[in-house]
mmCIF file of C-alpha atoms in Angstrom:
data_model
loop_
_atom_site.group_PDB
_atom_site.id
_atom_site.type_symbol
_atom_site.label_atom_id
_atom_site.label_comp_id
_atom_site.label_asym_id
_atom_site.label_seq_id
_atom_site.Cartn_x
_atom_site.Cartn_y
_atom_site.Cartn_z
ATOM 1 C CA MET D 262 -0.013 0.015 -0.067
ATOM 2 C CA ASP D 263 1.254 3.434 -0.859
ATOM 3 C CA THR D 264 1.029 5.327 2.479
ATOM 4 C CA ASN D 265 1.947 8.539 0.861
ATOM 5 C CA ASN D 266 -1.498 8.591 -0.792
ATOM 6 C CA LEU D 267 -3.378 7.206 2.259
ATOM 7 C CA ILE D 268 -6.300 9.389 3.331
ATOM 8 C CA SER D 269 -6.458 9.729 7.125
ATOM 9 C CA LYS D 270 -9.451 8.653 9.168
ATOM 10 C CA GLN D 271 -9.849 12.095 10.384
ATOM 11 C CA GLN D 272 -9.977 13.426 6.740
ATOM 12 C CA ILE D 273 -12.619 10.754 5.938
ATOM 13 C CA LYS D 274 -14.650 11.738 9.049
ATOM 14 C CA GLU D 275 -14.677 15.453 8.255
ATOM 15 C CA THR D 276 -15.792 14.804 4.680
ATOM 16 C CA TYR D 277 -18.423 12.315 5.794
ATOM 17 C CA GLN D 278 -19.830 14.620 8.480
ATOM 18 C CA SER D 279 -20.066 17.459 6.115
ATOM 19 C CA TYR D 280 -22.756 15.563 4.237
ATOM 20 C CA THR D 281 -24.796 14.630 7.366
ATOM 21 C CA GLU D 282 -27.392 17.423 7.124
ATOM 22 C CA TYR D 283 -27.594 16.901 3.295
ATOM 23 C CA PHE D 284 -28.579 13.390 3.795
ATOM 24 C CA ASN D 285 -31.033 14.130 6.683
ATOM 25 C CA GLU D 286 -32.801 16.580 4.325
ATOM 26 C CA ILE D 287 -33.237 13.893 1.750
ATOM 27 C CA MET D 288 -34.436 11.256 4.151
ATOM 28 C CA LYS D 289 -36.908 13.682 5.580
ATOM 29 C CA LYS D 290 -38.483 13.980 2.177
ATOM 30 C CA VAL D 291 -38.560 10.224 1.683
ATOM 31 C CA VAL D 292 -40.268 9.722 5.082
ATOM 32 C CA GLU D 293 -42.832 12.282 4.304
ATOM 33 C CA LYS D 294 -43.689 10.661 1.063
ATOM 34 C CA LEU D 295 -43.988 7.236 2.840
ATOM 35 C CA GLN D 296 -46.113 8.682 5.594
ATOM 36 C CA ASN D 297 -48.535 10.275 3.048
ATOM 37 C CA ASN D 298 -48.860 7.303 0.787
ATOM 38 C CA ILE D 299 -48.338 3.924 2.666
ATOM 39 C CA LYS D 300 -51.810 2.682 3.798
ATOM 40 C CA LEU D 301 -51.812 -0.390 6.025
ATOM 41 C CA SER D 302 -54.259 -1.699 8.486
ATOM 42 C CA ALA D 303 -52.410 0.115 11.262
ATOM 43 C CA GLN D 304 -50.227 3.072 10.227
ATOM 44 C CA PRO D 305 -46.490 2.127 10.595
ATOM 45 C CA THR D 306 -44.068 4.283 12.502
ATOM 46 C CA TYR D 307 -40.817 5.476 11.028
ATOM 47 C CA LYS D 308 -37.096 5.897 12.276
ATOM 48 C CA SER D 309 -34.365 7.381 10.144
ATOM 49 C CA ARG D 310 -30.622 7.697 10.534
ATOM 50 C CA VAL D 311 -27.469 8.661 8.726
ATOM 51 C CA LYS D 312 -25.022 5.886 9.391
ATOM 52 C CA SER D 313 -22.804 6.645 12.383
ATOM 53 C CA PHE D 314 -19.236 7.401 11.316
ATOM 54 C CA ASP D 315 -17.618 4.550 13.279
ATOM 55 C CA SER D 316 -19.987 1.995 11.606
ATOM 56 C CA TYR D 317 -19.389 3.801 8.248
ATOM 57 C CA TYR D 318 -15.618 3.712 8.569
ATOM 58 C CA LYS D 319 -15.526 -0.012 9.594
ATOM 59 C CA LYS D 320 -17.530 -0.901 6.555
ATOM 60 C CA VAL D 321 -15.325 1.297 4.279
ATOM 61 C CA ILE D 322 -12.194 -0.379 5.471
ATOM 62 C CA ARG D 323 -13.721 -3.812 4.962
ATOM 63 C CA LEU D 324 -15.495 -3.299 1.617
ATOM 64 C CA LYS D 325 -13.656 -0.446 -0.132
ATOM 65 C CA PRO D 326 -10.045 -0.363 1.263
ATOM 66 C CA GLN D 327 -8.634 0.841 -2.068
ATOM 67 C CA LYS D 328 -10.782 4.109 -1.767
ATOM 68 C CA VAL D 329 -8.843 5.033 1.354
ATOM 69 C CA THR D 330 -5.656 5.363 -0.788
ATOM 70 C CA GLU D 331 -7.389 7.393 -3.499
ATOM 71 C CA LYS D 332 -8.266 11.079 -3.550
ATOM 72 C CA CYS D 333 -11.932 10.909 -2.921
ATOM 73 C CA ASP D 334 -14.457 13.466 -1.788
ATOM 74 C CA LEU D 335 -16.915 10.991 -0.360
ATOM 75 C CA ILE D 336 -16.664 7.186 -0.097
ATOM 76 C CA TYR D 337 -20.203 6.437 -0.875
ATOM 77 C CA LEU D 338 -22.055 3.374 0.569
ATOM 78 C CA THR D 339 -25.645 2.383 -0.313
ATOM 79 C CA ASP D 340 -26.782 2.102 3.377
ATOM 80 C CA MET D 341 -25.483 5.557 4.481
ATOM 81 C CA MET D 342 -29.145 6.669 4.585
ATOM 82 C CA GLY D 343 -31.486 4.379 6.394
ATOM 83 C CA ILE D 344 -35.179 4.465 7.128
ATOM 84 C CA ARG D 345 -36.965 1.902 9.238
ATOM 85 C CA MET D 346 -40.587 1.300 8.751
ATOM 86 C CA ILE D 347 -42.197 -0.479 11.760
ATOM 87 C CA CYS D 348 -45.436 -2.291 11.101
ATOM 88 C CA ALA D 349 -47.907 -4.058 13.365
ATOM 89 C CA PHE D 350 -48.309 -7.434 11.510
ATOM 90 C CA LEU D 351 -46.376 -9.743 9.254
ATOM 91 C CA GLU D 352 -48.964 -9.256 6.410
ATOM 92 C CA ASP D 353 -48.112 -5.466 6.394
ATOM 93 C CA ILE D 354 -44.546 -6.256 5.227
ATOM 94 C CA ASN D 355 -45.457 -7.502 1.814
ATOM 95 C CA LEU D 356 -48.202 -4.900 1.555
ATOM 96 C CA ALA D 357 -45.604 -2.174 2.281
ATOM 97 C CA VAL D 358 -43.074 -3.460 -0.310
ATOM 98 C CA GLU D 359 -45.785 -3.309 -3.063
ATOM 99 C CA GLN D 360 -46.810 0.192 -2.165
ATOM 100 C CA ILE D 361 -43.095 1.332 -2.066
ATOM 101 C CA LYS D 362 -42.752 -0.036 -5.609
ATOM 102 C CA ASN D 363 -45.346 2.443 -6.662
ATOM 103 C CA LEU D 364 -43.613 5.451 -4.994
ATOM 104 C CA PHE D 365 -39.878 4.873 -5.884
ATOM 105 C CA GLU D 366 -37.561 3.254 -8.306
ATOM 106 C CA ILE D 367 -36.635 -0.062 -6.681
ATOM 107 C CA LYS D 368 -32.981 -1.135 -6.946
ATOM 108 C CA GLU D 369 -33.051 -4.248 -4.716
ATOM 109 C CA VAL D 370 -35.367 -6.133 -2.398
ATOM 110 C CA GLU D 371 -33.657 -8.482 0.188
ATOM 111 C CA VAL D 372 -35.173 -10.491 3.034
ATOM 112 C CA LYS D 373 -32.301 -10.742 5.489
ATOM 113 C CA GLY D 374 -32.315 -13.421 8.089
ATOM 114 C CA ALA D 375 -34.751 -15.583 6.242
ATOM 115 C CA GLU D 376 -32.140 -18.253 5.623
ATOM 116 C CA LYS D 377 -31.158 -18.573 9.313
ATOM 117 C CA LYS D 378 -32.235 -21.341 11.601
ATOM 118 C CA PHE D 379 -33.785 -20.578 14.955
ATOM 119 C CA SER D 380 -30.512 -21.826 16.520
ATOM 120 C CA GLU D 381 -28.699 -18.982 14.845
ATOM 121 C CA PHE D 382 -28.608 -15.264 15.680
ATOM 122 C CA GLY D 383 -30.455 -12.746 13.577
ATOM 123 C CA TYR D 384 -34.143 -11.962 12.859
ATOM 124 C CA GLU D 385 -35.808 -11.370 9.599
ATOM 125 C CA SER D 386 -36.241 -7.905 8.081
ATOM 126 C CA THR D 387 -37.177 -6.843 4.538
ATOM 127 C CA HIS D 388 -34.643 -4.335 3.064
ATOM 128 C CA VAL D 389 -35.738 -2.308 0.054
ATOM 129 C CA LEU D 390 -33.174 -0.192 -1.773
ATOM 130 C CA VAL D 391 -34.685 2.708 -3.521
ATOM 131 C CA GLY D 392 -33.404 5.340 -5.894
ATOM 132 C CA ILE D 393 -33.838 9.042 -4.728
ATOM 133 C CA PRO D 394 -36.008 11.125 -7.064
ATOM 134 C CA GLN D 395 -34.049 14.049 -8.466
ATOM 135 C CA GLU D 396 -36.403 16.523 -7.039
ATOM 136 C CA PHE D 397 -35.621 15.173 -3.471
ATOM 137 C CA ILE D 398 -31.858 16.067 -3.863
ATOM 138 C CA PRO D 399 -31.027 19.522 -2.662
ATOM 139 C CA PRO D 400 -28.931 21.627 -4.918
ATOM 140 C CA LEU D 401 -25.299 22.266 -3.979
ATOM 141 C CA THR D 402 -25.830 25.990 -3.295
ATOM 142 C CA GLY D 403 -26.261 28.042 -0.042
ATOM 143 C CA LYS D 404 -25.381 25.882 2.900
ATOM 144 C CA TYR D 405 -24.282 23.088 0.718
ATOM 145 C CA GLU D 406 -22.040 25.109 -1.635
ATOM 146 C CA ASN D 407 -18.929 23.525 -0.181
ATOM 147 C CA LEU D 408 -20.038 20.026 -1.043
ATOM 148 C CA LYS D 409 -19.011 18.347 -4.206
ATOM 149 C CA PRO D 410 -21.359 16.115 -6.414
ATOM 150 C CA ILE D 411 -21.584 12.595 -5.291
ATOM 151 C CA SER D 412 -20.261 10.336 -8.123
ATOM 152 C CA ALA D 413 -22.401 7.380 -7.283
ATOM 153 C CA GLU D 414 -26.249 7.140 -7.621
ATOM 154 C CA ILE D 415 -27.866 8.344 -4.501
ATOM 155 C CA VAL D 416 -29.995 5.628 -2.923
ATOM 156 C CA CYS D 417 -31.658 5.041 0.490
ATOM 157 C CA GLU D 418 -32.348 1.762 2.341
ATOM 158 C CA ILE D 419 -35.845 1.194 3.705
ATOM 159 C CA GLN D 420 -35.955 -1.556 6.334
ATOM 160 C CA ILE D 421 -39.429 -2.945 6.945
ATOM 161 C CA ARG D 422 -39.980 -4.876 10.194
ATOM 162 C CA THR D 423 -42.723 -5.702 12.576
ATOM 163 C CA ILE D 424 -42.704 -4.224 16.049
ATOM 164 C CA LEU D 425 -41.199 -7.484 17.490
ATOM 165 C CA GLN D 426 -38.543 -7.693 14.692
ATOM 166 C CA ASP D 427 -37.601 -4.143 15.486
ATOM 167 C CA ALA D 428 -37.393 -4.849 19.221
ATOM 168 C CA TRP D 429 -35.174 -7.798 18.610
ATOM 169 C CA ALA D 430 -32.939 -5.805 16.295
ATOM 170 C CA GLU D 431 -32.389 -3.088 18.858
ATOM 171 C CA VAL D 432 -31.546 -5.560 21.699
ATOM 172 C CA GLU D 433 -29.355 -7.811 19.534
ATOM 173 C CA HIS D 434 -27.380 -4.706 18.516
ATOM 174 C CA GLU D 435 -26.659 -3.913 22.173
ATOM 175 C CA LEU D 436 -25.861 -7.485 23.143
ATOM 176 C CA ILE D 437 -23.806 -8.516 20.229
ATOM 177 C CA TYR D 438 -22.587 -5.741 18.052
ATOM 178 C CA LYS D 439 -21.670 -3.237 20.884
ATOM 179 C CA THR D 440 -19.999 -5.809 23.008
ATOM 180 C CA GLU D 441 -17.199 -8.474 22.903
ATOM 181 C CA PHE D 442 -19.589 -11.374 22.211
ATOM 182 C CA ASN D 443 -18.071 -14.786 22.453
ATOM 183 C CA PRO D 444 -19.596 -16.935 19.715
ATOM 184 C CA PHE D 445 -18.530 -20.144 21.594
ATOM 185 C CA ASP D 446 -20.650 -19.331 24.780
ATOM 186 C CA ILE D 447 -23.189 -22.137 24.099
ATOM 187 C CA PRO D 448 -25.610 -21.449 27.040
ATOM 188 C CA LEU D 449 -25.837 -17.787 25.911
ATOM 189 C CA ARG D 450 -26.307 -18.790 22.251
ATOM 190 C CA ARG D 451 -29.109 -21.135 23.364
ATOM 191 C CA LYS D 452 -30.782 -18.303 25.382
ATOM 192 C CA LEU D 453 -30.650 -15.853 22.352
ATOM 193 C CA ALA D 454 -31.977 -18.587 20.026
ATOM 194 C CA SER D 455 -34.875 -19.308 22.395
ATOM 195 C CA ILE D 456 -35.744 -15.531 22.447
ATOM 196 C CA ASN D 457 -35.491 -15.371 18.713
ATOM 197 C CA ALA D 458 -37.794 -18.393 18.293
ATOM 198 C CA SER D 459 -40.344 -17.009 20.791
ATOM 199 C CA LEU D 460 -40.459 -13.667 19.112
ATOM 200 C CA SER D 461 -40.878 -15.323 15.649
ATOM 201 C CA LEU D 462 -43.756 -17.468 17.126
ATOM 202 C CA ALA D 463 -45.378 -14.406 18.669
ATOM 203 C CA ASP D 464 -45.305 -12.575 15.317
ATOM 204 C CA ILE D 465 -46.989 -15.583 13.654
ATOM 205 C CA THR D 466 -49.566 -15.794 16.463
ATOM 206 C CA PHE D 467 -50.311 -12.041 16.212
ATOM 207 C CA GLN D 468 -50.843 -12.567 12.445
ATOM 208 C CA GLU D 469 -53.165 -15.639 13.098
ATOM 209 C CA ILE D 470 -55.251 -13.613 15.543
ATOM 210 C CA ARG D 471 -55.473 -10.808 13.035
ATOM 211 C CA ASP D 472 -56.647 -13.232 10.303
ATOM 212 C CA TYR D 473 -59.227 -14.524 12.766
ATOM 213 C CA GLN D 474 -60.451 -11.102 13.542
ATOM 214 C CA ASN D 475 -60.672 -10.134 9.886
ATOM 215 C CA LYS D 476 -62.723 -13.238 9.114
ATOM 216 C CA LEU D 477 -65.014 -12.739 11.990
ATOM 217 C CA GLN D 478 -65.547 -9.008 11.093
ATOM 218 C CA LYS D 479 -66.441 -10.001 7.558
ATOM 219 C CA GLU D 480 -69.004 -12.399 8.814
ATOM 220 C CA ILE D 481 -70.367 -9.763 11.240
ATOM 221 C CA ASP D 482 -70.596 -7.232 8.256
ATOM 222 C CA GLU D 483 -72.549 -9.782 6.256
ATOM 223 C CA ARG D 484 -74.951 -10.490 8.876
ATOM 224 C CA ARG D 485 -75.526 -6.768 9.625
ATOM 225 C CA LYS D 486 -76.112 -6.233 5.894
ATOM 226 C CA ALA D 487 -78.659 -9.016 5.830
ATOM 227 C CA PHE D 488 -80.377 -7.509 9.028
ATOM 228 C CA TYR D 489 -80.700 -4.111 7.240
ATOM 229 C CA ASN D 490 -82.101 -5.703 4.048
ATOM 230 C CA GLN D 491 -84.685 -7.589 5.903
ATOM 231 C CA ALA D 492 -85.649 -4.478 7.905
ATOM 232 C CA ASP D 493 -86.087 -2.567 4.461
ATOM 233 C CA ASN D 494 -88.105 -5.538 3.092
ATOM 234 C CA LEU D 495 -90.431 -5.572 6.068
ATOM 235 C CA LEU D 496 -90.789 -1.817 6.199
ATOM 236 C CA THR D 497 -91.703 -1.790 2.473
ATOM 237 C CA GLU D 498 -93.950 -4.928 2.985
ATOM 238 C CA LYS D 499 -91.698 -7.050 0.823
ATOM 239 C CA THR D 500 -91.750 -10.441 2.495
ATOM 240 C CA ASP D 501 -90.442 -12.522 -0.347
ATOM 241 C CA LYS D 502 -86.974 -12.597 1.115
ATOM 242 C CA LYS D 503 -84.637 -15.181 -0.519
ATOM 243 C CA GLU D 504 -82.067 -16.991 1.553
ATOM 244 C CA GLU D 505 -78.482 -16.816 0.176
ATOM 245 C CA ASN D 506 -76.143 -19.682 0.906
ATOM 246 C CA ILE D 507 -72.730 -18.180 1.334
ATOM 247 C CA ALA D 508 -71.206 -21.661 2.108
ATOM 248 C CA ARG D 509 -68.241 -20.572 4.147
ATOM 249 C CA VAL D 510 -66.246 -23.066 6.073
ATOM 250 C CA SER D 511 -64.331 -22.151 9.248
ATOM 251 C CA PRO D 512 -60.762 -23.390 9.538
ATOM 252 C CA PHE D 513 -60.620 -22.858 13.159
ATOM 253 C CA VAL D 514 -60.899 -25.431 15.905
ATOM 254 C CA GLN D 515 -64.414 -25.369 17.420
ATOM 255 C CA GLY D 516 -64.664 -25.020 21.138
ATOM 256 C CA THR D 517 -63.748 -21.532 22.494
ATOM 257 C CA ILE D 518 -66.228 -18.809 22.783
ATOM 258 C CA ASP D 519 -64.720 -16.975 19.820
ATOM 259 C CA ASP D 520 -64.972 -20.046 17.741
ATOM 260 C CA MET D 521 -68.614 -20.640 18.783
ATOM 261 C CA LEU D 522 -69.339 -17.084 17.972
ATOM 262 C CA LEU D 523 -67.860 -17.403 14.484
ATOM 263 C CA ARG D 524 -69.874 -20.645 13.954
ATOM 264 C CA ALA D 525 -72.986 -18.937 14.953
ATOM 265 C CA ILE D 526 -72.531 -15.953 12.804
ATOM 266 C CA GLN D 527 -71.629 -18.182 9.721
ATOM 267 C CA ALA D 528 -74.883 -20.220 10.442
ATOM 268 C CA HIS D 529 -76.779 -16.945 10.657
ATOM 269 C CA ASN D 530 -75.351 -15.599 7.372
ATOM 270 C CA GLU D 531 -76.053 -18.797 5.611
ATOM 271 C CA GLY D 532 -79.730 -18.824 6.797
ATOM 272 C CA ARG D 533 -79.451 -21.698 9.391
ATOM 273 C CA LEU D 534 -81.127 -19.384 11.882
ATOM 274 C CA SER D 535 -82.319 -21.996 14.405
ATOM 275 C CA GLU D 536 -78.799 -23.397 14.491
ATOM 276 C CA ALA D 537 -77.449 -19.882 15.023
ATOM 277 C CA VAL D 538 -79.929 -19.188 17.926
ATOM 278 C CA GLU D 539 -78.890 -22.538 19.595
ATOM 279 C CA ILE D 540 -75.177 -21.575 19.449
ATOM 280 C CA TYR D 541 -75.781 -18.056 20.700
ATOM 281 C CA SER D 542 -77.861 -19.566 23.600
ATOM 282 C CA LYS D 543 -75.103 -21.972 24.462
ATOM 283 C CA ILE D 544 -72.566 -19.211 24.600
ATOM 284 C CA ILE D 545 -74.801 -17.151 26.900
ATOM 285 C CA GLU D 546 -75.320 -20.125 29.169
ATOM 286 C CA ALA D 547 -71.474 -20.675 29.300
ATOM 287 C CA VAL D 548 -70.585 -17.047 30.137
ATOM 288 C CA PRO D 549 -70.398 -16.081 33.814
ATOM 289 C CA GLN D 550 -73.114 -13.469 34.647
ATOM 290 C CA ASN D 551 -70.518 -10.899 35.665
ATOM 291 C CA GLN D 552 -69.141 -10.904 32.102
ATOM 292 C CA LYS D 553 -71.722 -8.266 31.192
ATOM 293 C CA ASN D 554 -70.020 -7.044 27.938
ATOM 294 C CA ILE D 555 -69.891 -10.559 26.413
ATOM 295 C CA ILE D 556 -73.543 -11.195 27.371
ATOM 296 C CA ALA D 557 -74.500 -7.834 25.811
ATOM 297 C CA VAL D 558 -72.663 -8.695 22.539
ATOM 298 C CA ILE D 559 -74.126 -12.193 22.231
ATOM 299 C CA SER D 560 -77.649 -11.136 23.206
ATOM 300 C CA LYS D 561 -77.456 -8.507 20.407
ATOM 301 C CA HIS D 562 -76.394 -11.198 17.886
ATOM 302 C CA ARG D 563 -79.150 -13.547 18.999
ATOM 303 C CA GLY D 564 -81.724 -10.692 18.833
ATOM 304 C CA MET D 565 -80.750 -10.217 15.179
ATOM 305 C CA ALA D 566 -81.276 -13.904 14.522
ATOM 306 C CA TYR D 567 -84.682 -13.802 16.079
ATOM 307 C CA PHE D 568 -85.517 -10.774 13.980
ATOM 308 C CA ALA D 569 -84.571 -12.673 10.771
ATOM 309 C CA MET D 570 -86.970 -15.336 11.987
ATOM 310 C CA ASN D 571 -89.713 -12.669 12.385
ATOM 311 C CA GLN D 572 -89.854 -13.498 16.123
ATOM 312 C CA PHE D 573 -89.946 -9.744 16.995
ATOM 313 C CA GLU D 574 -90.875 -10.057 20.723
ATOM 314 C CA LYS D 575 -87.837 -12.397 21.351
ATOM 315 C CA SER D 576 -85.733 -9.984 19.334
ATOM 316 C CA LEU D 577 -86.868 -7.049 21.503
ATOM 317 C CA GLU D 578 -86.100 -9.032 24.639
ATOM 318 C CA ASP D 579 -82.580 -9.781 23.536
ATOM 319 C CA PHE D 580 -81.823 -6.198 22.446
ATOM 320 C CA GLU D 581 -83.033 -5.073 25.904
ATOM 321 C CA THR D 582 -80.866 -7.721 27.570
ATOM 322 C CA SER D 583 -77.924 -6.355 25.632
ATOM 323 C CA ILE D 584 -78.765 -2.758 26.743
ATOM 324 C CA GLN D 585 -79.233 -3.853 30.421
ATOM 325 C CA ASN D 586 -75.715 -5.402 30.379
ATOM 326 C CA ASP D 587 -74.155 -2.494 28.405
ATOM 327 C CA PRO D 588 -75.951 0.863 28.648
ATOM 328 C CA LYS D 589 -73.608 2.222 25.968
ATOM 329 C CA ALA D 590 -74.678 -0.411 23.365
ATOM 330 C CA TYR D 591 -75.909 2.101 20.827
ATOM 331 C CA ARG D 592 -76.389 -0.501 18.184
ATOM 332 C CA SER D 593 -78.657 -2.403 20.357
ATOM 333 C CA TYR D 594 -80.804 0.684 20.740
ATOM 334 C CA TYR D 595 -80.693 1.082 17.075
ATOM 335 C CA TYR D 596 -81.762 -2.489 16.324
ATOM 336 C CA LYS D 597 -84.482 -2.193 18.901
ATOM 337 C CA GLY D 598 -85.696 0.959 17.136
ATOM 338 C CA ILE D 599 -85.847 -0.865 13.807
ATOM 339 C CA VAL D 600 -87.942 -3.636 15.272
ATOM 340 C CA TYR D 601 -90.416 -1.024 16.611
ATOM 341 C CA SER D 602 -90.526 0.543 13.230
ATOM 342 C CA VAL D 603 -91.354 -2.722 11.593
ATOM 343 C CA GLN D 604 -94.184 -3.075 14.204
ATOM 344 C CA LYS D 605 -95.246 0.371 13.298
ATOM 345 C CA LYS D 606 -94.710 1.609 16.850
ATOM 346 C CA TYR D 607 -93.038 4.752 15.623
ATOM 347 C CA ASP D 608 -92.970 6.718 18.919
ATOM 348 C CA MET D 609 -91.153 3.859 20.600
ATOM 349 C CA ALA D 610 -88.827 3.606 17.634
ATOM 350 C CA ILE D 611 -87.886 7.212 17.837
ATOM 351 C CA GLU D 612 -87.206 6.924 21.521
ATOM 352 C CA CYS D 613 -84.776 4.069 20.958
ATOM 353 C CA LEU D 614 -83.062 5.715 17.977
ATOM 354 C CA THR D 615 -82.795 8.993 19.847
ATOM 355 C CA LYS D 616 -81.060 7.153 22.721
ATOM 356 C CA SER D 617 -78.665 5.477 20.139
ATOM 357 C CA LEU D 618 -77.764 8.900 18.774
ATOM 358 C CA GLU D 619 -77.286 10.266 22.314
ATOM 359 C CA ILE D 620 -74.487 7.711 22.697
ATOM 360 C CA ASN D 621 -73.059 8.144 19.373
ATOM 361 C CA GLU D 622 -74.275 11.030 17.190
ATOM 362 C CA PHE D 623 -72.264 10.061 14.229
ATOM 363 C CA GLN D 624 -74.555 7.517 12.847
ATOM 364 C CA ALA D 625 -75.843 8.276 9.340
ATOM 365 C CA HIS D 626 -78.265 5.266 9.090
ATOM 366 C CA THR D 627 -79.597 5.683 12.637
ATOM 367 C CA THR D 628 -80.462 9.344 11.904
ATOM 368 C CA PHE D 629 -82.069 8.295 8.546
ATOM 369 C CA ARG D 630 -84.106 5.651 10.285
ATOM 370 C CA ARG D 631 -85.453 8.227 12.685
ATOM 371 C CA ALA D 632 -86.135 10.560 9.790
ATOM 372 C CA ILE D 633 -88.435 7.735 8.291
ATOM 373 C CA ALA D 634 -90.183 7.238 11.764
ATOM 374 C CA TYR D 635 -90.790 11.044 12.078
ATOM 375 C CA PHE D 636 -92.203 10.986 8.568
ATOM 376 C CA GLU D 637 -94.635 8.173 9.520
ATOM 377 C CA ILE D 638 -95.987 10.260 12.435
ATOM 378 C CA LYS D 639 -96.262 13.429 10.250
ATOM 379 C CA GLU D 640 -93.427 15.272 11.937
ATOM 380 C CA TYR D 641 -92.183 16.418 8.638
ATOM 381 C CA GLU D 642 -89.854 19.133 9.635
ATOM 382 C CA LYS D 643 -88.052 16.869 12.131
ATOM 383 C CA SER D 644 -87.915 14.251 9.366
ATOM 384 C CA MET D 645 -86.352 16.708 6.929
ATOM 385 C CA LYS D 646 -83.866 17.924 9.493
ATOM 386 C CA ASP D 647 -82.728 14.259 10.294
ATOM 387 C CA LEU D 648 -82.552 13.526 6.498
ATOM 388 C CA ASP D 649 -80.249 16.526 5.965
ATOM 389 C CA THR D 650 -78.117 15.534 8.902
ATOM 390 C CA ALA D 651 -77.848 11.844 7.625
ATOM 391 C CA LEU D 652 -76.704 12.982 4.210
ATOM 392 C CA LYS D 653 -74.079 15.281 5.866
ATOM 393 C CA LEU D 654 -72.937 12.175 7.907
ATOM 394 C CA GLY D 655 -72.341 10.243 4.649
ATOM 395 C CA LEU D 656 -75.616 8.554 3.867
ATOM 396 C CA ASN D 657 -75.760 7.364 0.267
ATOM 397 C CA PRO D 658 -77.996 9.894 -1.544
ATOM 398 C CA ASP D 659 -79.621 6.952 -3.461
ATOM 399 C CA GLU D 660 -80.868 5.552 -0.192
ATOM 400 C CA ALA D 661 -82.429 9.005 0.731
ATOM 401 C CA SER D 662 -84.025 9.576 -2.589
ATOM 402 C CA THR D 663 -87.498 8.043 -1.883
ATOM 403 C CA LEU D 664 -87.979 9.958 1.439
ATOM 404 C CA GLN D 665 -86.571 13.085 -0.003
ATOM 405 C CA GLU D 666 -89.051 12.979 -2.828
ATOM 406 C CA LYS D 667 -91.840 12.462 -0.434
ATOM 407 C CA LEU D 668 -90.826 15.376 1.768
ATOM 408 C CA VAL D 669 -90.318 17.702 -1.156
ATOM 409 C CA LYS D 670 -93.830 16.867 -2.373
ATOM 410 C CA ILE D 671 -95.370 17.590 1.061
ATOM 411 C CA PHE D 672 -93.481 20.851 1.557
ATOM 412 C CA GLY D 673 -94.363 21.859 -2.033
ATOM 413 C CA MET D 674 -98.055 21.316 -1.189
ATOM 414 C CA ASN D 675 -97.903 23.337 1.899
ATOM 415 C CA LEU D 676 -96.302 26.378 0.109
#
């Protein structure tokens, strides 16, 4: 090596540090673009950093030792700028990668740690190397006028991890890379491997729970939609309701209350209403009486099943039980109001719908149902006011059109 041409560590440090603010400005723009455009089930959090000089220098000596003997303004590495995107669930990682592809030019995607066994150190994370758009690169003027153009293409590394993967990475860095770790310390290796495996299993379990919740919510949404459709049919005296067999199969072990609830809702959605009521009833019998929130929820579901069977009195009893166990159960008040509307007991319907809105005023459909009830008792001004409010809250104008036409006609006649 020609030591006469050797660049000192201090020279490299001074050059490197002169670009720190420059790189931070670029990363800030990248993070802002990610924050504004990445849409996941739970919004990720972001960390960003310019690589520390000590870490940078070690890598330069290892990967580009020839550069140290050359006259170079900046020895550029692809991971000098790093952004970490921290997601809630494993499924978010692939979703994030696909969305990043729509935002930046992708240079490389690498899943690090995937090839390692649980007996080895390391934890998975997905690294995406992106090109920096020209408009994100500050001009070398003003405070940057002393910097020289970077000869290499400017890129940024985005690491995508779950919360648990990020926690492991932080602790691993302290335990291994910042200390003199003895790789032959077998008991310590086993402890670290055990933690690694536990965190991996926890991530998988969290994802399974998430998948279960998504499936359950999908079934609940289907059942709620069917309830509204039947209510509309009954209110307009259309009783020729056809059953739709959705034919879903649950992959979950049957036995827990959650599993029984999913089975009941599936039976409910598929039109097997007696079976749904039977399962709901078994859940209520199995739940301790002090578990009021659970009883409130299951009673509400069973009430909806009874409603689908046109057993309105039993439906009302269950909705009332739900309310007694959870006075804030605004949906139970809402469903109770719909039953009263079907029975043409409009004053009682208005009372229930009003109580629902007192608990949660941001309900377009509840406000709309009350508008219909007001119309039926000839309280036209109140009906119009509720209809306007429902539309402002996001009610589909097509749903409102029939009532709107009736009200316009009545107010036109009174002019």
